[in-house]
């Protein structure tokens, strides 16, 4: 009898471990989700990339806008709803300058283990703020910290929206994020045709990321790369 209980609890623990590992992998995967389409990059042989910025808008918007304008590059910004409320003019400036502006939820909480109504409100409230800022047409969506499990991808697929991820994230590693030249080098080393580059440049602590933007653009242009918004990049995709 005792032996039987031992085996049962062993199997339970094993199943629990498998469940946790699967959940963790699913939550963090940049290339797989259960519902709808996830886009970490696009398939193409053309030398095209998308530069994307997460979070904000903040008072650093002008600095970024100037860098991009000087380089003649249109980028894609995923903005947080409650930050748009704090900086509505900054959100408008991004739209007016012709950059693509997408949804990064209202509160930037992880959209896992949350109720369906919480998740849909987070997205829809931010969509409304983006419309107020002047965003027209399809609104792209990127989950905070790239985290998603079941309901978020389900909601997006029901609304015919994709989960926009990335395949190059130079400033997500502390040792690289601490120096602009390292951010540039990492990006150049990891970019391939169709890449989506993720940068965080909206906050005070991200000075090195802001400093890296002109370097990333000129180094990739020197290699023959053209910069596109995420929507433009998707239209170039050669995926059948
Ligand atoms: Ni974020």
PDB file of C-alpha atoms and ligand atoms in Angstrom:
ATOM      1  CA  UNK A   1       0.000   0.000   0.000  1.00  0.00           C
ATOM      2  CA  UNK A   2       2.726   2.387   1.039  1.00  0.00           C
ATOM      3  CA  UNK A   3       4.621   1.621  -2.152  1.00  0.00           C
ATOM      4  CA  UNK A   4       1.543   2.412  -4.252  1.00  0.00           C
ATOM      5  CA  UNK A   5       1.125   5.821  -2.618  1.00  0.00           C
ATOM      6  CA  UNK A   6       4.828   6.427  -3.250  1.00  0.00           C
ATOM      7  CA  UNK A   7       4.409   5.788  -6.980  1.00  0.00           C
ATOM      8  CA  UNK A   8       1.235   7.887  -7.151  1.00  0.00           C
ATOM      9  CA  UNK A   9       2.915  10.884  -5.547  1.00  0.00           C
ATOM     10  CA  UNK A  10       5.953  10.429  -7.771  1.00  0.00           C
ATOM     11  CA  UNK A  11       3.740  10.504 -10.869  1.00  0.00           C
ATOM     12  CA  UNK A  12       1.872  13.566  -9.505  1.00  0.00           C
ATOM     13  CA  UNK A  13       5.117  15.427  -8.921  1.00  0.00           C
ATOM     14  CA  UNK A  14       6.354  14.446 -12.377  1.00  0.00           C
ATOM     15  CA  UNK A  15       3.148  15.652 -14.049  1.00  0.00           C
ATOM     16  CA  UNK A  16       3.343  18.882 -12.077  1.00  0.00           C
ATOM     17  CA  UNK A  17       6.917  19.436 -13.228  1.00  0.00           C
ATOM     18  CA  UNK A  18       5.948  18.764 -16.852  1.00  0.00           C
ATOM     19  CA  UNK A  19       3.006  21.165 -16.492  1.00  0.00           C
ATOM     20  CA  UNK A  20       5.209  23.915 -15.040  1.00  0.00           C
ATOM     21  CA  UNK A  21       7.940  23.512 -17.646  1.00  0.00           C
ATOM     22  CA  UNK A  22       5.388  23.522 -20.498  1.00  0.00           C
ATOM     23  CA  UNK A  23       3.615  26.592 -19.090  1.00  0.00           C
ATOM     24  CA  UNK A  24       6.908  28.417 -18.646  1.00  0.00           C
ATOM     25  CA  UNK A  25       8.093  27.594 -22.156  1.00  0.00           C
ATOM     26  CA  UNK A  26       4.761  28.539 -23.697  1.00  0.00           C
ATOM     27  CA  UNK A  27       4.606  31.799 -21.762  1.00  0.00           C
ATOM     28  CA  UNK A  28       8.057  32.878 -22.946  1.00  0.00           C
ATOM     29  CA  UNK A  29       8.276  31.463 -26.460  1.00  0.00           C
ATOM     30  CA  UNK A  30       8.931  34.053 -29.132  1.00  0.00           C
ATOM     31  CA  UNK A  31       7.996  31.695 -31.936  1.00  0.00           C
ATOM     32  CA  UNK A  32       5.116  29.522 -30.705  1.00  0.00           C
ATOM     33  CA  UNK A  33       1.652  30.073 -29.280  1.00  0.00           C
ATOM     34  CA  UNK A  34      -1.480  27.923 -29.208  1.00  0.00           C
ATOM     35  CA  UNK A  35      -3.838  30.314 -31.064  1.00  0.00           C
ATOM     36  CA  UNK A  36      -3.303  32.761 -33.908  1.00  0.00           C
ATOM     37  CA  UNK A  37      -0.090  33.946 -35.493  1.00  0.00           C
ATOM     38  CA  UNK A  38       3.096  34.984 -33.709  1.00  0.00           C
ATOM     39  CA  UNK A  39       5.662  37.081 -35.580  1.00  0.00           C
ATOM     40  CA  UNK A  40       9.263  37.109 -34.293  1.00  0.00           C
ATOM     41  CA  UNK A  41      10.596  38.168 -37.735  1.00  0.00           C
ATOM     42  CA  UNK A  42       9.520  37.756 -41.352  1.00  0.00           C
ATOM     43  CA  UNK A  43      10.806  35.352 -43.973  1.00  0.00           C
ATOM     44  CA  UNK A  44      12.520  37.264 -46.749  1.00  0.00           C
ATOM     45  CA  UNK A  45      15.796  37.347 -48.622  1.00  0.00           C
ATOM     46  CA  UNK A  46      15.641  41.144 -48.952  1.00  0.00           C
ATOM     47  CA  UNK A  47      17.852  43.167 -46.662  1.00  0.00           C
ATOM     48  CA  UNK A  48      15.063  44.762 -44.671  1.00  0.00           C
ATOM     49  CA  UNK A  49      14.670  45.151 -40.909  1.00  0.00           C
ATOM     50  CA  UNK A  50      12.255  46.789 -38.491  1.00  0.00           C
ATOM     51  CA  UNK A  51      13.405  48.871 -35.560  1.00  0.00           C
ATOM     52  CA  UNK A  52      10.904  48.706 -32.690  1.00  0.00           C
ATOM     53  CA  UNK A  53      10.742  50.533 -29.375  1.00  0.00           C
ATOM     54  CA  UNK A  54       8.762  49.288 -26.394  1.00  0.00           C
ATOM     55  CA  UNK A  55       7.115  51.237 -23.568  1.00  0.00           C
ATOM     56  CA  UNK A  56       6.443  54.931 -23.002  1.00  0.00           C
ATOM     57  CA  UNK A  57       5.786  57.458 -24.425  1.00  0.00           C
ATOM     58  CA  UNK A  58       7.876  59.643 -22.120  1.00  0.00           C
ATOM     59  CA  UNK A  59       9.758  62.923 -22.179  1.00  0.00           C
ATOM     60  CA  UNK A  60      12.487  61.150 -24.192  1.00  0.00           C
ATOM     61  CA  UNK A  61      10.192  60.921 -27.213  1.00  0.00           C
ATOM     62  CA  UNK A  62      11.591  64.099 -28.806  1.00  0.00           C
ATOM     63  CA  UNK A  63      15.155  62.831 -28.557  1.00  0.00           C
ATOM     64  CA  UNK A  64      14.211  59.584 -30.280  1.00  0.00           C
ATOM     65  CA  UNK A  65      12.146  61.373 -32.905  1.00  0.00           C
ATOM     66  CA  UNK A  66      15.112  63.576 -33.775  1.00  0.00           C
ATOM     67  CA  UNK A  67      17.486  60.608 -34.093  1.00  0.00           C
ATOM     68  CA  UNK A  68      15.084  58.781 -36.394  1.00  0.00           C
ATOM     69  CA  UNK A  69      14.286  61.903 -38.395  1.00  0.00           C
ATOM     70  CA  UNK A  70      17.985  62.689 -38.892  1.00  0.00           C
ATOM     71  CA  UNK A  71      18.505  59.159 -40.188  1.00  0.00           C
ATOM     72  CA  UNK A  72      15.347  59.192 -42.331  1.00  0.00           C
ATOM     73  CA  UNK A  73      14.031  56.057 -40.633  1.00  0.00           C
ATOM     74  CA  UNK A  74      10.464  55.118 -39.706  1.00  0.00           C
ATOM     75  CA  UNK A  75      10.249  52.879 -36.646  1.00  0.00           C
ATOM     76  CA  UNK A  76       7.495  51.071 -34.764  1.00  0.00           C
ATOM     77  CA  UNK A  77       6.595  52.035 -31.197  1.00  0.00           C
ATOM     78  CA  UNK A  78       4.605  49.834 -28.820  1.00  0.00           C
ATOM     79  CA  UNK A  79       3.115  52.229 -26.272  1.00  0.00           C
ATOM     80  CA  UNK A  80       1.618  51.661 -22.831  1.00  0.00           C
ATOM     81  CA  UNK A  81      -1.913  53.018 -22.284  1.00  0.00           C
ATOM     82  CA  UNK A  82      -1.307  54.639 -18.914  1.00  0.00           C
ATOM     83  CA  UNK A  83       1.819  56.334 -20.297  1.00  0.00           C
ATOM     84  CA  UNK A  84      -0.193  57.705 -23.238  1.00  0.00           C
ATOM     85  CA  UNK A  85      -2.540  59.229 -20.658  1.00  0.00           C
ATOM     86  CA  UNK A  86       0.435  60.913 -18.971  1.00  0.00           C
ATOM     87  CA  UNK A  87       2.070  62.006 -22.237  1.00  0.00           C
ATOM     88  CA  UNK A  88      -0.707  62.376 -24.841  1.00  0.00           C
ATOM     89  CA  UNK A  89       1.224  64.916 -26.919  1.00  0.00           C
ATOM     90  CA  UNK A  90       4.213  62.589 -27.182  1.00  0.00           C
ATOM     91  CA  UNK A  91       1.990  59.822 -28.527  1.00  0.00           C
ATOM     92  CA  UNK A  92       0.521  62.237 -31.087  1.00  0.00           C
ATOM     93  CA  UNK A  93       3.987  63.372 -32.174  1.00  0.00           C
ATOM     94  CA  UNK A  94       5.018  59.800 -32.919  1.00  0.00           C
ATOM     95  CA  UNK A  95       1.934  59.273 -35.066  1.00  0.00           C
ATOM     96  CA  UNK A  96       2.297  62.620 -36.834  1.00  0.00           C
ATOM     97  CA  UNK A  97       5.948  61.912 -37.634  1.00  0.00           C
ATOM     98  CA  UNK A  98       4.788  58.860 -39.586  1.00  0.00           C
ATOM     99  CA  UNK A  99       6.018  56.126 -37.267  1.00  0.00           C
ATOM    100  CA  UNK A 100       3.922  53.043 -36.724  1.00  0.00           C
ATOM    101  CA  UNK A 101       2.393  53.035 -33.254  1.00  0.00           C
ATOM    102  CA  UNK A 102       1.100  49.854 -31.640  1.00  0.00           C
ATOM    103  CA  UNK A 103      -0.509  48.599 -28.431  1.00  0.00           C
ATOM    104  CA  UNK A 104       1.555  47.319 -25.476  1.00  0.00           C
ATOM    105  CA  UNK A 105      -1.433  47.054 -23.047  1.00  0.00           C
ATOM    106  CA  UNK A 106      -2.700  49.645 -20.585  1.00  0.00           C
ATOM    107  CA  UNK A 107      -0.764  48.711 -17.439  1.00  0.00           C
ATOM    108  CA  UNK A 108       2.185  46.697 -18.785  1.00  0.00           C
ATOM    109  CA  UNK A 109       1.349  43.844 -16.421  1.00  0.00           C
ATOM    110  CA  UNK A 110       2.075  40.320 -17.612  1.00  0.00           C
ATOM    111  CA  UNK A 111      -0.947  39.068 -19.519  1.00  0.00           C
ATOM    112  CA  UNK A 112      -0.750  35.582 -17.981  1.00  0.00           C
ATOM    113  CA  UNK A 113      -2.924  34.105 -15.246  1.00  0.00           C
ATOM    114  CA  UNK A 114      -5.335  37.033 -15.724  1.00  0.00           C
ATOM    115  CA  UNK A 115      -9.074  36.895 -16.398  1.00  0.00           C
ATOM    116  CA  UNK A 116     -10.367  37.221 -19.967  1.00  0.00           C
ATOM    117  CA  UNK A 117     -12.138  40.494 -19.111  1.00  0.00           C
ATOM    118  CA  UNK A 118      -8.943  41.924 -17.588  1.00  0.00           C
ATOM    119  CA  UNK A 119      -6.964  41.093 -20.729  1.00  0.00           C
ATOM    120  CA  UNK A 120      -9.542  42.426 -23.193  1.00  0.00           C
ATOM    121  CA  UNK A 121      -9.971  45.650 -21.198  1.00  0.00           C
ATOM    122  CA  UNK A 122      -6.185  46.167 -21.148  1.00  0.00           C
ATOM    123  CA  UNK A 123      -6.077  45.936 -24.931  1.00  0.00           C
ATOM    124  CA  UNK A 124      -9.264  47.812 -25.794  1.00  0.00           C
ATOM    125  CA  UNK A 125      -8.629  50.730 -23.442  1.00  0.00           C
ATOM    126  CA  UNK A 126      -5.212  51.199 -25.050  1.00  0.00           C
ATOM    127  CA  UNK A 127      -6.655  50.902 -28.569  1.00  0.00           C
ATOM    128  CA  UNK A 128      -9.024  53.771 -27.700  1.00  0.00           C
ATOM    129  CA  UNK A 129      -6.141  55.934 -26.444  1.00  0.00           C
ATOM    130  CA  UNK A 130      -4.169  55.168 -29.602  1.00  0.00           C
ATOM    131  CA  UNK A 131      -7.134  56.194 -31.756  1.00  0.00           C
ATOM    132  CA  UNK A 132      -7.304  59.464 -29.792  1.00  0.00           C
ATOM    133  CA  UNK A 133      -3.619  59.967 -30.583  1.00  0.00           C
ATOM    134  CA  UNK A 134      -4.435  59.629 -34.284  1.00  0.00           C
ATOM    135  CA  UNK A 135      -3.558  56.009 -35.055  1.00  0.00           C
ATOM    136  CA  UNK A 136      -5.495  54.764 -38.072  1.00  0.00           C
ATOM    137  CA  UNK A 137      -5.947  51.332 -39.598  1.00  0.00           C
ATOM    138  CA  UNK A 138      -4.837  48.101 -38.014  1.00  0.00           C
ATOM    139  CA  UNK A 139      -3.240  48.463 -34.570  1.00  0.00           C
ATOM    140  CA  UNK A 140      -0.342  46.106 -33.956  1.00  0.00           C
ATOM    141  CA  UNK A 141      -0.032  44.411 -30.562  1.00  0.00           C
ATOM    142  CA  UNK A 142       2.981  43.290 -28.558  1.00  0.00           C
ATOM    143  CA  UNK A 143       2.584  41.643 -25.126  1.00  0.00           C
ATOM    144  CA  UNK A 144       4.442  43.164 -22.147  1.00  0.00           C
ATOM    145  CA  UNK A 145       7.713  41.264 -21.622  1.00  0.00           C
ATOM    146  CA  UNK A 146       6.613  39.082 -24.520  1.00  0.00           C
ATOM    147  CA  UNK A 147       4.532  36.992 -22.096  1.00  0.00           C
ATOM    148  CA  UNK A 148       1.366  35.224 -23.166  1.00  0.00           C
ATOM    149  CA  UNK A 149      -0.338  31.971 -22.374  1.00  0.00           C
ATOM    150  CA  UNK A 150      -3.791  30.989 -23.594  1.00  0.00           C
ATOM    151  CA  UNK A 151      -6.399  33.733 -23.432  1.00  0.00           C
ATOM    152  CA  UNK A 152      -4.241  36.542 -24.864  1.00  0.00           C
ATOM    153  CA  UNK A 153      -3.402  34.658 -28.090  1.00  0.00           C
ATOM    154  CA  UNK A 154      -7.009  33.447 -28.234  1.00  0.00           C
ATOM    155  CA  UNK A 155      -8.378  37.010 -27.906  1.00  0.00           C
ATOM    156  CA  UNK A 156      -5.959  38.282 -30.572  1.00  0.00           C
ATOM    157  CA  UNK A 157      -6.790  35.475 -32.994  1.00  0.00           C
ATOM    158  CA  UNK A 158     -10.517  36.151 -32.518  1.00  0.00           C
ATOM    159  CA  UNK A 159      -9.849  39.771 -33.491  1.00  0.00           C
ATOM    160  CA  UNK A 160      -7.592  38.773 -36.401  1.00  0.00           C
ATOM    161  CA  UNK A 161      -4.558  40.357 -34.768  1.00  0.00           C
ATOM    162  CA  UNK A 162      -1.095  38.871 -34.625  1.00  0.00           C
ATOM    163  CA  UNK A 163       1.289  38.749 -31.680  1.00  0.00           C
ATOM    164  CA  UNK A 164       4.259  40.865 -32.736  1.00  0.00           C
ATOM    165  CA  UNK A 165       7.492  39.706 -31.094  1.00  0.00           C
ATOM    166  CA  UNK A 166      11.151  40.241 -32.071  1.00  0.00           C
ATOM    167  CA  UNK A 167      14.256  38.215 -32.851  1.00  0.00           C
ATOM    168  CA  UNK A 168      17.009  40.658 -31.806  1.00  0.00           C
ATOM    169  CA  UNK A 169      16.971  42.259 -28.342  1.00  0.00           C
ATOM    170  CA  UNK A 170      20.363  43.861 -27.643  1.00  0.00           C
ATOM    171  CA  UNK A 171      19.441  45.848 -24.530  1.00  0.00           C
ATOM    172  CA  UNK A 172      17.802  42.926 -22.727  1.00  0.00           C
ATOM    173  CA  UNK A 173      21.224  41.775 -21.496  1.00  0.00           C
ATOM    174  CA  UNK A 174      22.702  43.877 -18.692  1.00  0.00           C
ATOM    175  CA  UNK A 175      26.314  43.711 -19.863  1.00  0.00           C
ATOM    176  CA  UNK A 176      25.355  44.771 -23.396  1.00  0.00           C
ATOM    177  CA  UNK A 177      22.732  47.339 -22.327  1.00  0.00           C
ATOM    178  CA  UNK A 178      25.343  49.203 -20.300  1.00  0.00           C
ATOM    179  CA  UNK A 179      27.225  50.483 -23.360  1.00  0.00           C
ATOM    180  CA  UNK A 180      25.960  51.952 -26.622  1.00  0.00           C
ATOM    181  CA  UNK A 181      28.822  50.491 -28.688  1.00  0.00           C
ATOM    182  CA  UNK A 182      28.029  46.994 -27.391  1.00  0.00           C
ATOM    183  CA  UNK A 183      24.351  47.461 -28.263  1.00  0.00           C
ATOM    184  CA  UNK A 184      25.341  48.429 -31.808  1.00  0.00           C
ATOM    185  CA  UNK A 185      27.775  45.496 -32.190  1.00  0.00           C
ATOM    186  CA  UNK A 186      25.292  42.954 -30.814  1.00  0.00           C
ATOM    187  CA  UNK A 187      22.577  44.191 -33.149  1.00  0.00           C
ATOM    188  CA  UNK A 188      24.784  44.108 -36.232  1.00  0.00           C
ATOM    189  CA  UNK A 189      25.976  40.593 -35.358  1.00  0.00           C
ATOM    190  CA  UNK A 190      22.482  39.176 -34.854  1.00  0.00           C
ATOM    191  CA  UNK A 191      20.372  40.886 -37.516  1.00  0.00           C
ATOM    192  CA  UNK A 192      19.344  38.919 -40.595  1.00  0.00           C
ATOM    193  CA  UNK A 193      16.998  39.821 -43.457  1.00  0.00           C
ATOM    194  CA  UNK A 194      13.501  40.257 -42.014  1.00  0.00           C
ATOM    195  CA  UNK A 195      14.636  40.795 -38.419  1.00  0.00           C
ATOM    196  CA  UNK A 196      12.596  42.706 -35.872  1.00  0.00           C
ATOM    197  CA  UNK A 197      14.896  44.582 -33.480  1.00  0.00           C
ATOM    198  CA  UNK A 198      13.599  45.441 -30.001  1.00  0.00           C
ATOM    199  CA  UNK A 199      14.994  48.408 -28.084  1.00  0.00           C
ATOM    200  CA  UNK A 200      13.923  50.062 -24.827  1.00  0.00           C
ATOM    201  CA  UNK A 201      14.821  53.713 -25.055  1.00  0.00           C
ATOM    202  CA  UNK A 202      12.008  55.589 -23.345  1.00  0.00           C
ATOM    203  CA  UNK A 203      13.244  55.733 -19.763  1.00  0.00           C
ATOM    204  CA  UNK A 204      15.956  57.633 -17.945  1.00  0.00           C
ATOM    205  CA  UNK A 205      17.985  54.475 -17.312  1.00  0.00           C
ATOM    206  CA  UNK A 206      18.123  53.756 -21.066  1.00  0.00           C
ATOM    207  CA  UNK A 207      20.503  56.471 -22.117  1.00  0.00           C
ATOM    208  CA  UNK A 208      22.853  53.953 -23.763  1.00  0.00           C
ATOM    209  CA  UNK A 209      20.015  52.564 -25.872  1.00  0.00           C
ATOM    210  CA  UNK A 210      19.169  56.059 -27.095  1.00  0.00           C
ATOM    211  CA  UNK A 211      22.820  56.666 -27.846  1.00  0.00           C
ATOM    212  CA  UNK A 212      22.978  53.419 -29.837  1.00  0.00           C
ATOM    213  CA  UNK A 213      20.162  54.281 -32.262  1.00  0.00           C
ATOM    214  CA  UNK A 214      22.185  56.341 -34.807  1.00  0.00           C
ATOM    215  CA  UNK A 215      24.990  53.751 -34.692  1.00  0.00           C
ATOM    216  CA  UNK A 216      22.626  50.830 -35.300  1.00  0.00           C
ATOM    217  CA  UNK A 217      21.037  52.617 -38.234  1.00  0.00           C
ATOM    218  CA  UNK A 218      24.266  53.685 -39.923  1.00  0.00           C
ATOM    219  CA  UNK A 219      25.979  50.307 -39.405  1.00  0.00           C
ATOM    220  CA  UNK A 220      23.049  48.372 -40.885  1.00  0.00           C
ATOM    221  CA  UNK A 221      22.587  50.849 -43.731  1.00  0.00           C
ATOM    222  CA  UNK A 222      26.285  50.398 -44.546  1.00  0.00           C
ATOM    223  CA  UNK A 223      25.542  46.675 -44.926  1.00  0.00           C
ATOM    224  CA  UNK A 224      22.755  47.467 -47.374  1.00  0.00           C
ATOM    225  CA  UNK A 225      19.814  47.167 -44.979  1.00  0.00           C
ATOM    226  CA  UNK A 226      16.665  49.218 -45.361  1.00  0.00           C
ATOM    227  CA  UNK A 227      14.484  50.108 -42.398  1.00  0.00           C
ATOM    228  CA  UNK A 228      10.751  49.361 -42.514  1.00  0.00           C
ATOM    229  CA  UNK A 229       7.888  49.574 -40.084  1.00  0.00           C
ATOM    230  CA  UNK A 230       6.601  46.215 -38.826  1.00  0.00           C
ATOM    231  CA  UNK A 231       3.555  46.428 -41.132  1.00  0.00           C
ATOM    232  CA  UNK A 232       5.748  47.222 -44.135  1.00  0.00           C
ATOM    233  CA  UNK A 233       8.023  44.344 -43.211  1.00  0.00           C
ATOM    234  CA  UNK A 234       5.071  41.956 -43.067  1.00  0.00           C
ATOM    235  CA  UNK A 235       4.005  43.011 -46.552  1.00  0.00           C
ATOM    236  CA  UNK A 236       7.483  42.124 -47.833  1.00  0.00           C
ATOM    237  CA  UNK A 237       7.361  38.649 -46.275  1.00  0.00           C
ATOM    238  CA  UNK A 238       7.860  35.878 -48.792  1.00  0.00           C
ATOM    239  CA  UNK A 239       6.141  33.347 -46.563  1.00  0.00           C
ATOM    240  CA  UNK A 240       3.461  31.503 -48.570  1.00  0.00           C
TER     241      UNK A 240
HETATM  242 NI1  LIG B   1       7.462  46.532 -22.407  1.00  0.00          NI
END
